[in-house]
PDB file of C-alpha atoms and ligand atoms in Angstrom:
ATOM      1  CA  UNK A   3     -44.882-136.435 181.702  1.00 45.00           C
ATOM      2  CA  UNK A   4     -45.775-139.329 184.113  1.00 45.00           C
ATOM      3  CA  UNK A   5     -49.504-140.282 184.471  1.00 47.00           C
ATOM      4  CA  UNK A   6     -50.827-140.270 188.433  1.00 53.00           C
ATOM      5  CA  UNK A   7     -54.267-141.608 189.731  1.00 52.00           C
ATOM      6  CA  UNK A   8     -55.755-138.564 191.527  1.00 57.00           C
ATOM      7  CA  UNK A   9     -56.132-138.804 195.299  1.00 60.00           C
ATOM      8  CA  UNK A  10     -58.921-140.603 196.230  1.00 63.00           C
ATOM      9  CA  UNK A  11     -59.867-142.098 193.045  1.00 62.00           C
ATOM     10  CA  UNK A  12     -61.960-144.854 193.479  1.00 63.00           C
ATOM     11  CA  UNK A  13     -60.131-147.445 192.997  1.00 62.00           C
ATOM     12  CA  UNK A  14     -58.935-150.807 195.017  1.00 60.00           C
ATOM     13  CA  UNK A  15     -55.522-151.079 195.846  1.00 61.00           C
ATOM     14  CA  UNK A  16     -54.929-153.589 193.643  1.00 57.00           C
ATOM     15  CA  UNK A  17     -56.501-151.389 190.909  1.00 57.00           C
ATOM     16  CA  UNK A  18     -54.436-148.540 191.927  1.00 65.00           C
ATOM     17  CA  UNK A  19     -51.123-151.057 191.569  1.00 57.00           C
ATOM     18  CA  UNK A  20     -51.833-152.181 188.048  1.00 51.00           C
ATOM     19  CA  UNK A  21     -52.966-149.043 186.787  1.00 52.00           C
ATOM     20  CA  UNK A  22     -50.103-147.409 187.943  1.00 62.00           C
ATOM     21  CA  UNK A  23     -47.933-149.672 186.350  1.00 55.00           C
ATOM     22  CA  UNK A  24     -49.632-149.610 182.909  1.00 48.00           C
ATOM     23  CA  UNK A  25     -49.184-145.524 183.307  1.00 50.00           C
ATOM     24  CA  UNK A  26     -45.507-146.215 184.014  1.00 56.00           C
ATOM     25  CA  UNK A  27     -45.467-148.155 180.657  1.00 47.00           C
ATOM     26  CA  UNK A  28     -47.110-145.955 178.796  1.00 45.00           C
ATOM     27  CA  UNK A  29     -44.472-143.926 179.523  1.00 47.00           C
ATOM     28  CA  UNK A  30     -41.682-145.878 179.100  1.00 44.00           C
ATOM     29  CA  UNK A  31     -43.174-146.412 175.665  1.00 43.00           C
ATOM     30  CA  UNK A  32     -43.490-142.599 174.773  1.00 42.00           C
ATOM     31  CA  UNK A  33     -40.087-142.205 175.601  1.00 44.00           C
ATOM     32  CA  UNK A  34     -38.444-144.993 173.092  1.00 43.00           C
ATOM     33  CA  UNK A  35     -40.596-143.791 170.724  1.00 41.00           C
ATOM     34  CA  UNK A  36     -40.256-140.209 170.716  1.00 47.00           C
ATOM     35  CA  UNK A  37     -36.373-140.824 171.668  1.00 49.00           C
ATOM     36  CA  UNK A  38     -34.003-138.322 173.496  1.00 53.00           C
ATOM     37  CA  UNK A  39     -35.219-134.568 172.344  1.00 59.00           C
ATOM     38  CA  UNK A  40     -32.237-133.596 169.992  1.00 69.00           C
ATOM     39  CA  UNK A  41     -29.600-131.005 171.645  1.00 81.00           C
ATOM     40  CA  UNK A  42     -28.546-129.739 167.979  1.00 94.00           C
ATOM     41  CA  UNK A  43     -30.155-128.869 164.984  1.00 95.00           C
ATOM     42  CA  UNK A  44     -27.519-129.268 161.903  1.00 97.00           C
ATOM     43  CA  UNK A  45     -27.658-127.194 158.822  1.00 97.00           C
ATOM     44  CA  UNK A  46     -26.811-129.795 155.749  1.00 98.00           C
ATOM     45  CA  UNK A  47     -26.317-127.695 153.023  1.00 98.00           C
ATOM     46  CA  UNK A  48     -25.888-129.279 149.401  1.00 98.00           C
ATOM     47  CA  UNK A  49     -24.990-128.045 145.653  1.00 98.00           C
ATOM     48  CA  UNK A  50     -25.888-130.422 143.234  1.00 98.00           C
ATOM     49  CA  UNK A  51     -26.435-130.740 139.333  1.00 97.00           C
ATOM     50  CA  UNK A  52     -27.485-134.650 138.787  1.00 97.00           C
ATOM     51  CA  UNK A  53     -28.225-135.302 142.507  1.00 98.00           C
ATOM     52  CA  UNK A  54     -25.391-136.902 143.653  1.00 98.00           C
ATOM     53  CA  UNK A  55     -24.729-134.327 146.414  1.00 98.00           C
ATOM     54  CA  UNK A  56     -27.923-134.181 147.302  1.00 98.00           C
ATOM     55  CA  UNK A  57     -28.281-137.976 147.853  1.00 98.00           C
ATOM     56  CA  UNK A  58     -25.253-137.872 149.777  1.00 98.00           C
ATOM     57  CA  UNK A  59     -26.304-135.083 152.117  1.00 98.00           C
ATOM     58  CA  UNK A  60     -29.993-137.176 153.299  1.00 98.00           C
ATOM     59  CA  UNK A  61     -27.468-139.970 153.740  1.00 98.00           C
ATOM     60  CA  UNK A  62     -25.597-136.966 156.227  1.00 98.00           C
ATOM     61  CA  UNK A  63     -28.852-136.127 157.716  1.00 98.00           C
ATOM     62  CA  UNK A  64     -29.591-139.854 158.500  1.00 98.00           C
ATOM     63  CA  UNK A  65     -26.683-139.967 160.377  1.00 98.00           C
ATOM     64  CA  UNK A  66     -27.022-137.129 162.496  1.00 98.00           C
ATOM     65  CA  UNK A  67     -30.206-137.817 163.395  1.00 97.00           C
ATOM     66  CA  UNK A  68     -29.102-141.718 164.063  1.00 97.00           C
ATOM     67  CA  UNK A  69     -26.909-139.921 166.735  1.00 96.00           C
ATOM     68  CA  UNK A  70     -29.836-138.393 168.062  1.00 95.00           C
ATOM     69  CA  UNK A  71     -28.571-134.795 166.846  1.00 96.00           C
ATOM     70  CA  UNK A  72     -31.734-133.033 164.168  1.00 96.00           C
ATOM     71  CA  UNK A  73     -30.795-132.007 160.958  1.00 97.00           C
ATOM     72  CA  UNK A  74     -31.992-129.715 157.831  1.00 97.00           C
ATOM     73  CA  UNK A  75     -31.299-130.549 154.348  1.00 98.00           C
ATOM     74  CA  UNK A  76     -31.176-127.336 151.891  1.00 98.00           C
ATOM     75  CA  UNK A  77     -29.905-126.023 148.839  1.00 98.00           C
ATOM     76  CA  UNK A  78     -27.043-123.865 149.476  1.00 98.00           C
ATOM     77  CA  UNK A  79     -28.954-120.956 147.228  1.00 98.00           C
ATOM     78  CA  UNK A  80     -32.137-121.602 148.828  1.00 98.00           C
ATOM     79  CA  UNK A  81     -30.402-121.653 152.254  1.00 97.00           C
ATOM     80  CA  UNK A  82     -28.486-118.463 151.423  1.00 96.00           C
ATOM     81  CA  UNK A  83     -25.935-116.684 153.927  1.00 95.00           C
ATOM     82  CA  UNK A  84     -28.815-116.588 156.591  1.00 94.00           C
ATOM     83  CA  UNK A  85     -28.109-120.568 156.763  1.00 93.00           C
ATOM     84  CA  UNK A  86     -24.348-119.456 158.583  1.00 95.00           C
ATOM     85  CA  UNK A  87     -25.482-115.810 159.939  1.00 93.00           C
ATOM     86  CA  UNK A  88     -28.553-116.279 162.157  1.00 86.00           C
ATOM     87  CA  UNK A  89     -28.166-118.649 164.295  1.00 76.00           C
ATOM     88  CA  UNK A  90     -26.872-121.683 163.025  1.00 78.00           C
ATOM     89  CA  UNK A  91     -23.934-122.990 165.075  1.00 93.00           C
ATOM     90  CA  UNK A  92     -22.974-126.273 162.905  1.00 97.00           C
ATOM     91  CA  UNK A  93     -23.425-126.288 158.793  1.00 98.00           C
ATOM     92  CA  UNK A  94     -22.161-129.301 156.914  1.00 98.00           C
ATOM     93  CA  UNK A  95     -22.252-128.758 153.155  1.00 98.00           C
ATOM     94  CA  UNK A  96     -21.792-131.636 150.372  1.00 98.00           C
ATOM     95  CA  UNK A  97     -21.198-130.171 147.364  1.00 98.00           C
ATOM     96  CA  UNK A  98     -19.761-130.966 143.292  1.00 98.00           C
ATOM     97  CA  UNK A  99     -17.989-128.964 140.952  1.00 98.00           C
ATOM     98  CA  UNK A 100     -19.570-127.820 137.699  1.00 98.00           C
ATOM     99  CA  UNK A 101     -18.431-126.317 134.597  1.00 98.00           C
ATOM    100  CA  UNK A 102     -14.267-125.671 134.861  1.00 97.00           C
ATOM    101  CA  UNK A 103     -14.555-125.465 138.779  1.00 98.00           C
ATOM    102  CA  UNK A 104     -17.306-124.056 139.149  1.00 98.00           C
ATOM    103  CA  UNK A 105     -20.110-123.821 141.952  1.00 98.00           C
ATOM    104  CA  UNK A 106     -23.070-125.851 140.875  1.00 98.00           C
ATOM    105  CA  UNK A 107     -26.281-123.635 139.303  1.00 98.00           C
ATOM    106  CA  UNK A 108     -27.708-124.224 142.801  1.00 98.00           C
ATOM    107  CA  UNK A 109     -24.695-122.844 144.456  1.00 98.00           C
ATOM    108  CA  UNK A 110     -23.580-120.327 142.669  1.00 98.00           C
ATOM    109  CA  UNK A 111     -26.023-117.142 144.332  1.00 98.00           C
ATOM    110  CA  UNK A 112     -24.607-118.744 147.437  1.00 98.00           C
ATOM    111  CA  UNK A 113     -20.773-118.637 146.893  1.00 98.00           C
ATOM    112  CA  UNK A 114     -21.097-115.049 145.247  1.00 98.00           C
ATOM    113  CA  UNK A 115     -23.140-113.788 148.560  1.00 97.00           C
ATOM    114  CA  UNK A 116     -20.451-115.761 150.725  1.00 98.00           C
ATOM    115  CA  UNK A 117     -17.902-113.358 148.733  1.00 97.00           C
ATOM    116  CA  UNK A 118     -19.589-110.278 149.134  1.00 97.00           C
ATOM    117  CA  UNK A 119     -17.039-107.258 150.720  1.00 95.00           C
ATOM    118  CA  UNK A 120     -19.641-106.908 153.649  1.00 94.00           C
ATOM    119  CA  UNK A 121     -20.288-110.880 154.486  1.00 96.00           C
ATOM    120  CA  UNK A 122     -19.582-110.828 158.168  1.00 96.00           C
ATOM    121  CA  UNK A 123     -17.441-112.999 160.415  1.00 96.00           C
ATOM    122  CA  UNK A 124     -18.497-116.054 161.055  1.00 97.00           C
ATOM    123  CA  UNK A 125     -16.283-117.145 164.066  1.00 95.00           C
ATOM    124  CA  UNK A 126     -19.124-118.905 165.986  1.00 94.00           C
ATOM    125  CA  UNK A 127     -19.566-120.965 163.114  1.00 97.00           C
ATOM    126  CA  UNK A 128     -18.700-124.895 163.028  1.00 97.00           C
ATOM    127  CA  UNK A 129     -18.169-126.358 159.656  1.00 98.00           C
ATOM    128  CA  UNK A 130     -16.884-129.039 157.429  1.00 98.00           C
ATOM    129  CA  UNK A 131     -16.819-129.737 153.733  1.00 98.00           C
ATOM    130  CA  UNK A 132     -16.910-133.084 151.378  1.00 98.00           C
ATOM    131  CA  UNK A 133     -16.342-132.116 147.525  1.00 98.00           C
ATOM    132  CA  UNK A 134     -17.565-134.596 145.043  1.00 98.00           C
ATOM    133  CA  UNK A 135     -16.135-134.484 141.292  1.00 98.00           C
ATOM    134  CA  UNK A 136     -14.140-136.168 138.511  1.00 98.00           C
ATOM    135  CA  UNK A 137     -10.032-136.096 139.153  1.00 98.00           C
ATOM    136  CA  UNK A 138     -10.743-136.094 134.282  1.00 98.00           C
ATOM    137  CA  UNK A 139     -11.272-132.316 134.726  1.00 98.00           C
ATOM    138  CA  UNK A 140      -8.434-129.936 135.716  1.00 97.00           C
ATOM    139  CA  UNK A 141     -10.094-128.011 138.733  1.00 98.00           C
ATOM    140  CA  UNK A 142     -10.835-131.152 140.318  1.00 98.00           C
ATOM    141  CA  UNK A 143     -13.710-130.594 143.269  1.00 98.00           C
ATOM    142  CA  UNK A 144     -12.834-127.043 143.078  1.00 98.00           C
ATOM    143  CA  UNK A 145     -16.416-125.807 144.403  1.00 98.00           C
ATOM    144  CA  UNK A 146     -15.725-127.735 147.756  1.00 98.00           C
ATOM    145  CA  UNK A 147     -12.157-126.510 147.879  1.00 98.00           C
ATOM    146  CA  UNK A 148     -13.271-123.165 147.419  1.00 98.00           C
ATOM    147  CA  UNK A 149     -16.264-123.051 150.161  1.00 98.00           C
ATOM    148  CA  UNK A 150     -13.665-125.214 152.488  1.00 98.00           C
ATOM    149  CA  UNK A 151     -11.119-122.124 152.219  1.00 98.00           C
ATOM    150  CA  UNK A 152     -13.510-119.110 152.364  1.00 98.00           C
ATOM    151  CA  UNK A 153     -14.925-120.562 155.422  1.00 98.00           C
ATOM    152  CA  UNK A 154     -12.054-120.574 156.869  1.00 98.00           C
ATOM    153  CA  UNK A 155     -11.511-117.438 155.834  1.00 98.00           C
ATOM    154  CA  UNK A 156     -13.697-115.794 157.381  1.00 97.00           C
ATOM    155  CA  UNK A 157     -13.089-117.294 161.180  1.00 97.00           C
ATOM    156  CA  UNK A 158     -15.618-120.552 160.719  1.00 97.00           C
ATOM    157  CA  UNK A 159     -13.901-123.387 162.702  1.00 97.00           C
ATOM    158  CA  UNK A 160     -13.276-126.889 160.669  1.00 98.00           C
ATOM    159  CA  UNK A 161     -14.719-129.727 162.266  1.00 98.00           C
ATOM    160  CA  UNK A 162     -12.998-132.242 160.346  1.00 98.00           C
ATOM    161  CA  UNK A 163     -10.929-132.120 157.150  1.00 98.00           C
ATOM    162  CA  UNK A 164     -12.305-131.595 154.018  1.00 98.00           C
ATOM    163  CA  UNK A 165     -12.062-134.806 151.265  1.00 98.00           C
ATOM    164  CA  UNK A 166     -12.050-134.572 147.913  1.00 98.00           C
ATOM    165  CA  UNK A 167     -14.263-137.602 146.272  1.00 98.00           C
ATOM    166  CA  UNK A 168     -13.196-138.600 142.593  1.00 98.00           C
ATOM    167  CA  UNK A 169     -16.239-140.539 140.322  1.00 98.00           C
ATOM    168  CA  UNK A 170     -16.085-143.877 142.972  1.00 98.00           C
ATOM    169  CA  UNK A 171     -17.331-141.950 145.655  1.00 98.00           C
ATOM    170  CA  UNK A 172     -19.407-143.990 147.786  1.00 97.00           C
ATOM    171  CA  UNK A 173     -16.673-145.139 150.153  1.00 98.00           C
ATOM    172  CA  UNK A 174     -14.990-142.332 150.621  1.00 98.00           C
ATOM    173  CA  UNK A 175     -18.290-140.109 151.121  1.00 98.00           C
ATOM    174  CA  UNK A 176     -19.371-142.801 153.757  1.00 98.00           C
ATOM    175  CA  UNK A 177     -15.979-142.296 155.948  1.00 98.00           C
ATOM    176  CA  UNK A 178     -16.412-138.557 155.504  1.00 98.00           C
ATOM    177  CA  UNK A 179     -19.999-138.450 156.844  1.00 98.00           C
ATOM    178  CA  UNK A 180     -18.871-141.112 159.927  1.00 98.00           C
ATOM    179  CA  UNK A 181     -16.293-138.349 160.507  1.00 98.00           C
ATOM    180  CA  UNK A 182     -18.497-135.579 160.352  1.00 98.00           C
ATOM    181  CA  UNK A 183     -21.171-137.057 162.355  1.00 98.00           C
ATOM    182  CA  UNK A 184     -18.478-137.805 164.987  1.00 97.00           C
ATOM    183  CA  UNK A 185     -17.285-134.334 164.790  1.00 97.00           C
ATOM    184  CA  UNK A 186     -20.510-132.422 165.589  1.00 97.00           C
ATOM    185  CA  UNK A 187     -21.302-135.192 168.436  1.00 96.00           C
ATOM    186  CA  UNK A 188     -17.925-134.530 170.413  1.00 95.00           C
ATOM    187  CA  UNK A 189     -18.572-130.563 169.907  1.00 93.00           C
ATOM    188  CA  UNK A 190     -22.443-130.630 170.532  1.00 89.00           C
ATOM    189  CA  UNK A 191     -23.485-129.480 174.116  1.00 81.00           C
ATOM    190  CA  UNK A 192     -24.361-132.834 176.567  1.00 72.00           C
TER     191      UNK A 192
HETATM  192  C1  FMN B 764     -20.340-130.701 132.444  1.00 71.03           C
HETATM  193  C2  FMN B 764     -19.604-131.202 133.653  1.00 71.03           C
HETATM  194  C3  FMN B 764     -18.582-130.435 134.191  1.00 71.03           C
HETATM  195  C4  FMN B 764     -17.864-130.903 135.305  1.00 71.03           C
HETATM  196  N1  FMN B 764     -16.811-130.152 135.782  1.00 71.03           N
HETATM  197  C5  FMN B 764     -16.065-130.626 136.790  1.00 71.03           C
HETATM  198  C6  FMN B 764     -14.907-129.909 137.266  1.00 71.03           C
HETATM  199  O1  FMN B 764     -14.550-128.849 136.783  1.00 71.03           O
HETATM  200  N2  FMN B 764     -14.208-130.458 138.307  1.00 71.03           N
HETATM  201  C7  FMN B 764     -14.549-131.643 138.889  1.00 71.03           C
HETATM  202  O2  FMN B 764     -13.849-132.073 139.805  1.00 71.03           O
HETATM  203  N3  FMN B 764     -15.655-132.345 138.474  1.00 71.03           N
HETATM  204  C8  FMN B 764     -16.411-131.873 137.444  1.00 71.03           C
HETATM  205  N4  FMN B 764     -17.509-132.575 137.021  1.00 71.03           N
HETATM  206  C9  FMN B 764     -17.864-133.854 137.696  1.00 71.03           C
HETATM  207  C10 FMN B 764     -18.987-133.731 138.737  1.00 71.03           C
HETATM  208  O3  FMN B 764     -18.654-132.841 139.768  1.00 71.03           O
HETATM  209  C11 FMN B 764     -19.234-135.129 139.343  1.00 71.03           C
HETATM  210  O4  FMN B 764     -19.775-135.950 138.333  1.00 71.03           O
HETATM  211  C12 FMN B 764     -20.137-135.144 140.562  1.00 71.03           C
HETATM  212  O5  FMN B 764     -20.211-136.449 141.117  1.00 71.03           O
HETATM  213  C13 FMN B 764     -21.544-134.688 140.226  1.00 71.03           C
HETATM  214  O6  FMN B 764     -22.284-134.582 141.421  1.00 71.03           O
HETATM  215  P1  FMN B 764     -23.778-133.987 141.451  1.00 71.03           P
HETATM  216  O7  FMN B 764     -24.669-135.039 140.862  1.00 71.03           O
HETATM  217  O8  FMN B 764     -24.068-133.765 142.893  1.00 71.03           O
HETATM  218  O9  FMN B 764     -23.789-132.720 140.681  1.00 71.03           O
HETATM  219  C14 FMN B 764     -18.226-132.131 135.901  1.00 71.03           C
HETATM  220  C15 FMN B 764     -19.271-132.892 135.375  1.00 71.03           C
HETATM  221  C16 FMN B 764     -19.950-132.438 134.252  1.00 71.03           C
HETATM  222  C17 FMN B 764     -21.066-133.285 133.695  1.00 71.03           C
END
């Protein structure tokens, strides 16, 4: 909102110039601050037994919002299937693999609910996976596999390929999320 001097305010003309210009910086100063209002929120879901997922997923939120897009960070279970049913256009999810392929404790209400005979379509759904685990064990980054599939599965669209990260996952993770970031930037609304 820019700042006027009410008609007639009594002020000189060359008060009226200089105040008018401080209002116009004030302005100019809200709007850097504050920066361009985000045009999508991102759901950045995460299942995670020692953190590494999760760390990895604030790293995804960073980036989203450094592209001016907002982002959540969740839980998968605490998100639940509401996180991809009501509402939510574009979900990223960073997630490991437990036991012999297995979701992640925090994951696993959410993959049995995303397998559920009545779980709806979820065609107006934008999505993309990164699996972290250990290429040691034989189901390596099964969990993400597994989510990456369903998905599409059940009519989500893939905004970028999934990877599967082995123990050095840093670099790897950071070219996924520069993808991903990319991905939901070219498909969000101008
Ligand atoms: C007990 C245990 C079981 C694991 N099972 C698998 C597995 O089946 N497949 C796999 O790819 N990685 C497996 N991993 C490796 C983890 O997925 C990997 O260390 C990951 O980076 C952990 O990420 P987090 O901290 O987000 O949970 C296992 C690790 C542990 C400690």
């Amino acid at each position: 909102m820019t700042l006027h001097l009410p008609t007639g305010a009594p002020f000189s003309v060359a008060q009226q110039t200089w105040l008018d210009g401080f209002f116009a910086g004030l302005d100019l100063g809200r709007e850097r601050y504050q920066g361009p209002a985000a045009t999508l929120t991102v759901d950045v879901l995460f299942g995670s037994q020692t953190g590494n997922s999760s760390e990895l997923a604030d790293q995804l939120a960073a980036g989203l919002r450094a592209a001016g897009l907002g982002a959540n960070v969740t839980e998968l279970d605490a998100a639940g299937i509401g996180a991809l049913t009501s509402g939510s256009s574009h979900v990223l999810i960073v997630t490991s693999t437990y036991g012999e392929g297995e979701m992640p404790d925090n994951a696993e209400m959410f993959w049995e609910e995303l397998n559920a005979a009545e779980m709806p379509r979820l065609e107006d759904l934008s999505f993309a996976v990164l699996g972290l685990g250990d290429s040691g064990y034989d189901d390596f980054c099964q969990a993400g596999k597994d989510l990456d599939i369903r998905l599409e599965q059940l009519g989500a669209k893939r905004l970028t390929a999934r990877v599967d990260c082995d123990v050095d996952f840093e670099d790897e993770a950071a070219e996924w999320i520069s993808a991903a970031v990319a991905a939901v930037v070219a498909d969000a609304p101008a």
